[in-house]
Tab-separated table of C-alpha atoms in Angstrom:
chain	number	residue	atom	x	y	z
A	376	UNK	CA	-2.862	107.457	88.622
A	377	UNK	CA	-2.071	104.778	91.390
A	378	UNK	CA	-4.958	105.132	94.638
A	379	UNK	CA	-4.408	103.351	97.649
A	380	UNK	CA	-7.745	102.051	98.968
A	381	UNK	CA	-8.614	100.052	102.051
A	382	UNK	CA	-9.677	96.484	101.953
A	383	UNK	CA	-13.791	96.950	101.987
A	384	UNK	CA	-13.259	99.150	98.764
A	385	UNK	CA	-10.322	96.996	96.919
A	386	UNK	CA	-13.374	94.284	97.633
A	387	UNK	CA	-16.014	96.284	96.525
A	388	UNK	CA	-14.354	96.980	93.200
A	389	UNK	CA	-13.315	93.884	92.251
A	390	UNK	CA	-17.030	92.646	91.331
A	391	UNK	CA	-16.125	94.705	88.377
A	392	UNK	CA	-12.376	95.258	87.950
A	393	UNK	CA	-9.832	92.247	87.245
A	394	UNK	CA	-7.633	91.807	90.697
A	395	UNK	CA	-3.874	91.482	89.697
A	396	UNK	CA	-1.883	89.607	92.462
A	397	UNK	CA	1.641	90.609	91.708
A	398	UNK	CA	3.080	87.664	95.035
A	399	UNK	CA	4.939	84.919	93.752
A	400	UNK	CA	3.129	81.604	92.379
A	401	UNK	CA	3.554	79.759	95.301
A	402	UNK	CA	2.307	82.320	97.411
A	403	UNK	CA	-0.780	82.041	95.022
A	404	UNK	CA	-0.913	78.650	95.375
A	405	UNK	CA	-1.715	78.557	98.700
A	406	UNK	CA	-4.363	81.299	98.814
A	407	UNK	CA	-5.355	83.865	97.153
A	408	UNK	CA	-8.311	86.770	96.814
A	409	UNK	CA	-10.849	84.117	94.940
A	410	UNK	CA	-11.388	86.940	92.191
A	411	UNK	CA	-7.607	87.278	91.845
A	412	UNK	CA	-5.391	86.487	88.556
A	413	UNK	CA	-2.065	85.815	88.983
A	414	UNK	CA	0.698	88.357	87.885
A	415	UNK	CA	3.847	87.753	89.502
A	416	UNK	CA	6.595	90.163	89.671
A	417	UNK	CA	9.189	87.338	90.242
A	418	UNK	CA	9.252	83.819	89.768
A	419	UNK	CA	9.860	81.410	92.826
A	420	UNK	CA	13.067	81.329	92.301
A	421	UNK	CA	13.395	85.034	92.032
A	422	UNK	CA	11.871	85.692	94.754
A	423	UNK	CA	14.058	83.760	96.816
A	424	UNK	CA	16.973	85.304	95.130
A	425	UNK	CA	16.319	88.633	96.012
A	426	UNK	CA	14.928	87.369	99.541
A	427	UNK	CA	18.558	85.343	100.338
A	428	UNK	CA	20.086	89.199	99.049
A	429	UNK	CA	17.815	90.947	101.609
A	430	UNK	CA	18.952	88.575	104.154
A	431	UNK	CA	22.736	88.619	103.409
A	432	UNK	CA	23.393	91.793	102.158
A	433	UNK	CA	20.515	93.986	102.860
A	434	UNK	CA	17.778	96.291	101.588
A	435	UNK	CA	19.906	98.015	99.118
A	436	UNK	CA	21.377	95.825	97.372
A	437	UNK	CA	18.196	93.355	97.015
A	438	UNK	CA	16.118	96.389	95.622
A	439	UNK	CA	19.047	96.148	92.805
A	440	UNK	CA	18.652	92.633	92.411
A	441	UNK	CA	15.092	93.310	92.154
A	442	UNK	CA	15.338	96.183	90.083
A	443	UNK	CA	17.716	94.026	87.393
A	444	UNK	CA	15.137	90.713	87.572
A	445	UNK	CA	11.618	93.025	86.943
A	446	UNK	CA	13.447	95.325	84.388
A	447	UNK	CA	13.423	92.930	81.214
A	448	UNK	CA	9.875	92.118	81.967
A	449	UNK	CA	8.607	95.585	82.303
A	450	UNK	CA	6.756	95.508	78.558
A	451	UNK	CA	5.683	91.988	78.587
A	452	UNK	CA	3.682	92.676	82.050
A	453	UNK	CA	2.269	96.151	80.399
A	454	UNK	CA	1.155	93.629	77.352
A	455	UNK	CA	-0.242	91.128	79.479
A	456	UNK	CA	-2.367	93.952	81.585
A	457	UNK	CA	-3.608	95.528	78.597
A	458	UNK	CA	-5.161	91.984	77.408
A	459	UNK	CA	-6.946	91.519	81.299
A	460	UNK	CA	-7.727	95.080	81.853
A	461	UNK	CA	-8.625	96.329	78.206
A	462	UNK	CA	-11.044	99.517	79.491
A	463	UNK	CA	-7.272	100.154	81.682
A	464	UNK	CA	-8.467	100.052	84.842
A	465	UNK	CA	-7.001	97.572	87.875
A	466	UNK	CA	-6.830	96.497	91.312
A	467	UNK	CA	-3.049	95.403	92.098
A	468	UNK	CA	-1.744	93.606	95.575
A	469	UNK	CA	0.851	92.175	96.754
A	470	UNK	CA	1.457	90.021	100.582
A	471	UNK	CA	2.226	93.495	102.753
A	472	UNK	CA	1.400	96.335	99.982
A	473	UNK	CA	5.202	97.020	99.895
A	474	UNK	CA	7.770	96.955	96.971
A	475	UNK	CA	6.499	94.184	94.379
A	476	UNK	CA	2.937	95.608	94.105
A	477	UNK	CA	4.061	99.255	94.273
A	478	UNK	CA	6.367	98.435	91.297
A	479	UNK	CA	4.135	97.238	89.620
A	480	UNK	CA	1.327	99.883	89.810
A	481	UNK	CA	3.946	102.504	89.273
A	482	UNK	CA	4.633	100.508	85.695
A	483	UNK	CA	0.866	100.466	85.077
A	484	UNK	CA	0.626	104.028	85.808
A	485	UNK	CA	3.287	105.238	84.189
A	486	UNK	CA	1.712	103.367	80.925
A	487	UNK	CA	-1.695	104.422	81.255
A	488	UNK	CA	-3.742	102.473	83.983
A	489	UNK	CA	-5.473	103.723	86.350
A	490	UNK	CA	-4.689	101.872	89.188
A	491	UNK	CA	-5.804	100.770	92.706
A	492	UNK	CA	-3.430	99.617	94.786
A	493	UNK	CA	-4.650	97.446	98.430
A	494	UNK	CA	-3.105	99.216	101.749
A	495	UNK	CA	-1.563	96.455	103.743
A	496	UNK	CA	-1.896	93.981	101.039
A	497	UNK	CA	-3.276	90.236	101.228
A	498	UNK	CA	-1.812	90.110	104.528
A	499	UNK	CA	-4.962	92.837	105.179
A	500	UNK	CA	-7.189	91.031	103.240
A	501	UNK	CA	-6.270	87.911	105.383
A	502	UNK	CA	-7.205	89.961	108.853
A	503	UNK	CA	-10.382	91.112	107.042
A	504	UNK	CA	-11.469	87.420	106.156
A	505	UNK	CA	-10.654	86.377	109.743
A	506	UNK	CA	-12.919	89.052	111.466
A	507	UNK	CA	-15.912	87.457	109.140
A	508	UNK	CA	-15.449	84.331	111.223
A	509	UNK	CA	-15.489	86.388	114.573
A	510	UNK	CA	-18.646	88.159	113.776
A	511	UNK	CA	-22.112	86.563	115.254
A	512	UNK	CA	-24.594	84.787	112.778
A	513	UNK	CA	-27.763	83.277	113.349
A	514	UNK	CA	-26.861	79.518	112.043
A	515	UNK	CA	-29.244	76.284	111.506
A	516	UNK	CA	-26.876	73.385	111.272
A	517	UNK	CA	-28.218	70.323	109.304
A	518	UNK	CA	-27.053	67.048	110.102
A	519	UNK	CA	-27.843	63.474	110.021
A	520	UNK	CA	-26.370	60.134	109.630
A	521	UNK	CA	-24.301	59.590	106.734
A	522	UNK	CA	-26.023	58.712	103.711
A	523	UNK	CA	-29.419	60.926	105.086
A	524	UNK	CA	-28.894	63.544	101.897
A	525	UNK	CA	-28.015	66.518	103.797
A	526	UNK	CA	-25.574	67.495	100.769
A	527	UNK	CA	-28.377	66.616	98.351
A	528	UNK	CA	-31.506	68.737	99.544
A	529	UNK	CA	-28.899	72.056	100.176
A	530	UNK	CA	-29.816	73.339	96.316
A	531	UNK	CA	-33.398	73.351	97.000
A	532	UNK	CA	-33.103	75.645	100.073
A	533	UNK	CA	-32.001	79.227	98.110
A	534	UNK	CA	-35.059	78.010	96.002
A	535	UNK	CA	-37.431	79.056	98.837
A	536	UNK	CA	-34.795	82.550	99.556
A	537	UNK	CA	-33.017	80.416	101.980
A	538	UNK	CA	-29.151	81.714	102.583
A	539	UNK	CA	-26.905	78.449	102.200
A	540	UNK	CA	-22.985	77.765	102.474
A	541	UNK	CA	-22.345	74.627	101.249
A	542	UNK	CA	-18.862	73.886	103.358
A	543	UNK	CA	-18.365	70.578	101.419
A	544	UNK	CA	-18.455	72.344	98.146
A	545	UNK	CA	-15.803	74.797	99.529
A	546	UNK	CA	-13.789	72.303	101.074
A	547	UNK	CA	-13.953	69.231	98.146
A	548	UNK	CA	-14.615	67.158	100.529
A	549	UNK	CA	-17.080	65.126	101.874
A	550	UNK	CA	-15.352	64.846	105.611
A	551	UNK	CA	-14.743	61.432	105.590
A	552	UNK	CA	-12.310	58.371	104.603
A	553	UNK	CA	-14.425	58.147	101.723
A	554	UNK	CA	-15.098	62.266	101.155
A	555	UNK	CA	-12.385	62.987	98.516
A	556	UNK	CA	-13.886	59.903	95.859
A	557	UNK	CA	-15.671	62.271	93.016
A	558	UNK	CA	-14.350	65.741	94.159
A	559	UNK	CA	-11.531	67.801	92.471
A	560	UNK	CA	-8.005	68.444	94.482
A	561	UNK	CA	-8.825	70.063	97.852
A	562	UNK	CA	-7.876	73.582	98.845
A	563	UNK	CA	-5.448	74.571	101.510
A	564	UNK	CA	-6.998	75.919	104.965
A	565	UNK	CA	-6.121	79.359	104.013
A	566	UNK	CA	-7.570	78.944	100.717
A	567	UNK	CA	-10.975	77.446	102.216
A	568	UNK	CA	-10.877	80.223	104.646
A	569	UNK	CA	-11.143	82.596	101.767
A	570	UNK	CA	-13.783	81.301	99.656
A	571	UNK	CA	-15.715	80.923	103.229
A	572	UNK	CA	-14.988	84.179	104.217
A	573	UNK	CA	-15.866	85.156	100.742
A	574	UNK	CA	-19.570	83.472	101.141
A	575	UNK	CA	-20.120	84.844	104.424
A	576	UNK	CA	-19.565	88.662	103.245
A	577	UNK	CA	-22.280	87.826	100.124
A	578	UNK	CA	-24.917	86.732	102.693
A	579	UNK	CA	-26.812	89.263	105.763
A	580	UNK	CA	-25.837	87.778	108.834
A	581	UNK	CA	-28.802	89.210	111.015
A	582	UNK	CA	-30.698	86.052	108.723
A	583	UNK	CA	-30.501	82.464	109.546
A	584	UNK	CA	-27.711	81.025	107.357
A	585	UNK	CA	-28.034	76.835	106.497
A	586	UNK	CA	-24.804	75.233	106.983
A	587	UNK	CA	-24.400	71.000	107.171
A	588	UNK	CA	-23.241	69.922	110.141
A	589	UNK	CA	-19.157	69.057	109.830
A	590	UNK	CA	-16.305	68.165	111.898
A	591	UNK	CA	-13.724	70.900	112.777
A	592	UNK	CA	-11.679	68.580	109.792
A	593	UNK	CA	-13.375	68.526	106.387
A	594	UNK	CA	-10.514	65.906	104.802
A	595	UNK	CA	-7.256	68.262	105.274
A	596	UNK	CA	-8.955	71.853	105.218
A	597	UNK	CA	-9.891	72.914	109.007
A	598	UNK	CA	-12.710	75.206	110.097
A	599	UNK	CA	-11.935	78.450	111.329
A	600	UNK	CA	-11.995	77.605	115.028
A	601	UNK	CA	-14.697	80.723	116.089
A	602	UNK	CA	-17.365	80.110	113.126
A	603	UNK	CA	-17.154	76.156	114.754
A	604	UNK	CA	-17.729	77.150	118.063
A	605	UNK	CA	-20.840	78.909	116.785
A	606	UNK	CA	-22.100	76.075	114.758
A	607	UNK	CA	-21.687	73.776	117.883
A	608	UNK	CA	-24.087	76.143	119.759
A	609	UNK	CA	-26.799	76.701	116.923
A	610	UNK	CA	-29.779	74.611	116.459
A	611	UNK	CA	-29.161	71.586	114.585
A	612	UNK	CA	-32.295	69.532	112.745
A	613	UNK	CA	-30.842	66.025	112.892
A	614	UNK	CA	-32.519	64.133	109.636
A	615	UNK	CA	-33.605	60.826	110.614
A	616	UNK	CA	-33.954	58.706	107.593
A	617	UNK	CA	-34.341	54.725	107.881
A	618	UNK	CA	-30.856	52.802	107.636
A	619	UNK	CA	-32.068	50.549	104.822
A	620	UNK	CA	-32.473	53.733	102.508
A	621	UNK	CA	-29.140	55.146	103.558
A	622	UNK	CA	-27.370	51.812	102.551
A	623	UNK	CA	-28.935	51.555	98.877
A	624	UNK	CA	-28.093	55.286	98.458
A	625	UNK	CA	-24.647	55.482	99.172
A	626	UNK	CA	-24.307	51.620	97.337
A	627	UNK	CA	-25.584	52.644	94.115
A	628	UNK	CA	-22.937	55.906	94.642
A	629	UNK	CA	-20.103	53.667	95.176
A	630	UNK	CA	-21.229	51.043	92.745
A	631	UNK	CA	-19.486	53.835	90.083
A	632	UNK	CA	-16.319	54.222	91.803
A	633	UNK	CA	-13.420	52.402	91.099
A	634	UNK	CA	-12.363	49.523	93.524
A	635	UNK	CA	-8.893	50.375	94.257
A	636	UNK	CA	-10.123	53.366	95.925
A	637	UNK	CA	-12.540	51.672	98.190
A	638	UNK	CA	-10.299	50.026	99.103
A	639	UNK	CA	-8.212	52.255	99.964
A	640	UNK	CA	-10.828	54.272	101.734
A	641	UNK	CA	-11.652	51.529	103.927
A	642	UNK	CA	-7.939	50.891	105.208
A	643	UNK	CA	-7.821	54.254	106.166
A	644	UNK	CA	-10.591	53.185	108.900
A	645	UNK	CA	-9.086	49.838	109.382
A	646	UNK	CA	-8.111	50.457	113.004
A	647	UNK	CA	-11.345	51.709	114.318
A	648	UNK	CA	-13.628	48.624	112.124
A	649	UNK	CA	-10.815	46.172	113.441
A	650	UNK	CA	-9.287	43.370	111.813
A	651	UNK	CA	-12.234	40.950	110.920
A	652	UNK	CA	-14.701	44.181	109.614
A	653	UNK	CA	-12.316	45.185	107.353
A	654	UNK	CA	-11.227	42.291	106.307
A	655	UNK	CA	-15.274	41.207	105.358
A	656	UNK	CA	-15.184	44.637	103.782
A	657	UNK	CA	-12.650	44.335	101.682
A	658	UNK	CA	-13.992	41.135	100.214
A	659	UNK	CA	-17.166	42.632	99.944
A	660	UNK	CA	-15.443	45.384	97.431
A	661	UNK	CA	-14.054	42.285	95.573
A	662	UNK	CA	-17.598	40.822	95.041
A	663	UNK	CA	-19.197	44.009	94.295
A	664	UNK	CA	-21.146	43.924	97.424
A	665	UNK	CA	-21.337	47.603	97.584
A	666	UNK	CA	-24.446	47.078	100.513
A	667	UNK	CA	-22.828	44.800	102.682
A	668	UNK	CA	-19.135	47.407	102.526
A	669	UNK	CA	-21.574	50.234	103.477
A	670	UNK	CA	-23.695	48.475	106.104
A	671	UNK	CA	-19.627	47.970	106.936
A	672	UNK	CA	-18.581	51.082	107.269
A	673	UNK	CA	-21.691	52.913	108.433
A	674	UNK	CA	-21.333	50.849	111.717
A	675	UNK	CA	-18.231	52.810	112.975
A	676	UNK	CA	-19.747	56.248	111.052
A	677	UNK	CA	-22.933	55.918	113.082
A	678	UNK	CA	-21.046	55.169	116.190
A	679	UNK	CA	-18.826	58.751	115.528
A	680	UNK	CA	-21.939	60.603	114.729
A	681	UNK	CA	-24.220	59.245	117.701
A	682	UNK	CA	-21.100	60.570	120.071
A	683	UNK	CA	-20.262	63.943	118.233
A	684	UNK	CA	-23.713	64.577	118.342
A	685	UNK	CA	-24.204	64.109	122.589
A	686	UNK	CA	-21.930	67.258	122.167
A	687	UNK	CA	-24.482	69.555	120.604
A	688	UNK	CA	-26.932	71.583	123.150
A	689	UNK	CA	-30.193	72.354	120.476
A	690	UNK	CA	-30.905	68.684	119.057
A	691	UNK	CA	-34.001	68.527	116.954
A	692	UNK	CA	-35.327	65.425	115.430
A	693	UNK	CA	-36.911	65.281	112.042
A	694	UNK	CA	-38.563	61.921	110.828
A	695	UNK	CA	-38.134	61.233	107.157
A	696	UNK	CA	-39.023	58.707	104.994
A	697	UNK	CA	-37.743	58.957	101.798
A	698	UNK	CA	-33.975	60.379	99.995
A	699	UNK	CA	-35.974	62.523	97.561
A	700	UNK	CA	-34.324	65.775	98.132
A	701	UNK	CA	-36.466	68.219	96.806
A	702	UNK	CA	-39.599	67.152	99.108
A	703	UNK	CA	-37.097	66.677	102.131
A	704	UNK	CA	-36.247	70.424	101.474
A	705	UNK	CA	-39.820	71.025	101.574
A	706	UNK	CA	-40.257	69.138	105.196
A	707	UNK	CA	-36.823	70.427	106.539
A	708	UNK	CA	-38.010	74.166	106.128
A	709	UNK	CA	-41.620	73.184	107.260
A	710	UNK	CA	-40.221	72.076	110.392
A	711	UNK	CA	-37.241	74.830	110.668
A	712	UNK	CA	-40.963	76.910	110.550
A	713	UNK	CA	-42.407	75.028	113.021
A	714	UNK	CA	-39.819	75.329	115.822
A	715	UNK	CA	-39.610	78.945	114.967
A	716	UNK	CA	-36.011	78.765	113.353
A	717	UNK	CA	-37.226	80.792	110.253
């Protein structure tokens, strides 16, 4: 039996049932339910063969074309579903909720599944993901020079029933020229729109939610431009931690990174350190003088941060003296507690 449910349910189901996404792999590739598996009807190439027919010669004959491509498949994708869905029971989408996905739920059907197929398709599920970002949310941004730890002391915040999104994590980056060393291949925006969306809908908005503070950029992924504007009106504690401790803590991190990539990071902010900085930083990298390349570097990053942060309207200052993350969790929620935040 094939049901055609709306977006909330398709969402609510797939905690427990495996989400087929029947689009083509590079349609997958560039964003996807994060739940989903990938079970293309066509190929790339397929797909643009029966998209050139609809085109040229119209709906007919591509539905042949179509027909003639997904035919030979038809037991191979019944033997792949049984080995995902063994109690025979799916969730099946494709972009609109048109012929690929109906195809294939009429195959699973016809051999045995009971199947739920999305109305509208991922293109709903992509209008769903964007109201999350429209909605209002009582947000504490955290922020702080780079090298203060606000990455580090996020963990210890759900410890003490503290809702967290960690948008670095999401992102795999750390929003700098320097924010991709130690992370894994970053996501497309539409992708990091999903798994952010994704986080939002796990988490009760009427309670404050802990995001770090971030440019509208994290590396290439952008923020969804209304869940921004909100974080630039939210109250952000600004972690003040002593320069000398920021410098040995991002040192001994870059003291395990290869040099070639230093370097590279550092000619990526060659314009704005200008010609005799970079030039000292670079040699610096050559020595292994990871202190003096940070002190280096953290003298245009301070400069960016100091005028980004003149932007913000709810600026409060917390005093720290130490990179130990767990206690600064401790003193960050103390004060959020203080000021009334929490």
């Amino acid at each position: 039996m094939v049901q055609s449910i709306t977006i909330e349910e398709f969402l609510k189901l797939s905690d427990k049932l495996p989400v087929l996404d029947a689009r083509a792999p590079k349609e997958y590739a560039v964003g996807r339910i994060p739940v989903a598996q990938s079970f293309p009807i066509f190929s790339d190439e397929e797909r643009a063969t029966v998209g050139t027919a609809y085109k040229q010669q119209g709906h007919d004959p591509a539905v042949l074309i179509g027909l003639d491509l997904f035919g030979p498949k038809m037991s191979e994708f019944v033997k792949q579903a049984n080995k995902l869905a063994p109690e025979k029971e799916v969730l099946v989408h494709c972009w609109r909720g048109g012929m690929r996905s109906g195809a294939m739920a009429w195959l699973l059907d016809f051999s045995g599944f009971k199947v739920y197929l999305l109305q509208g398709g991922y293109k709903a599920y992509r209008q769903y993901i964007h109201q999350q970002f429209e909605r209002p949310y009582k947000l504490l941004i955290l922020s702080g020079f780079t090298g203060s730890g606000k990455t580090d002391l996020l963990p210890y915040l759900p410890e003490q029933h503290q809702q967290v999104i960690d948008l670095e994590g999401l992102a795999s980056h750390k929003g700098s020229a320097f924010g991709s060393i130690g992370m894994a291949a970053q996501p497309s925006t539409e992708h990091f729109e999903n798994l952010l969306g994704t986080e939002l809908l796990k988490l009760d908005s009427t309670k404050p939610i802990w995001l770090e503070d971030e440019s509208i950029s994290i590396g290439r992924a952008q923020m969804p431009k209304p869940l921004f504007d909100q974080m630039q009106q939210s109250p952000v504690i600004v972690l003040q931690v002593p320069q000398k401790l920021r410098v040995q803590k991002l040192a001994e991190e870059y003291c395990r990174t290869d040099k070639a990539i230093l370097t590279t990071a550092i000619l990526k902010i060659k314009k704005r350190l200008g010609g005799l900085a970079t030039k000292e930083a670079l040699e610096a990298i050559e020595t292994g003088d990871m202190e003096k390349m940070v002190e280096i570097a953290l003298s245009y990053y301070d400069k960016a941060y100091t005028f980004e942060l003149a932007k913000k309207q709810h600026v409060l200052q917390l005093e720290l003296q130490s990179i130990n993350p767990e206690e600064n969790a401790a003193k960050v929620l103390a004060f959020a507690k203080q000021h009334q935040l929490i």
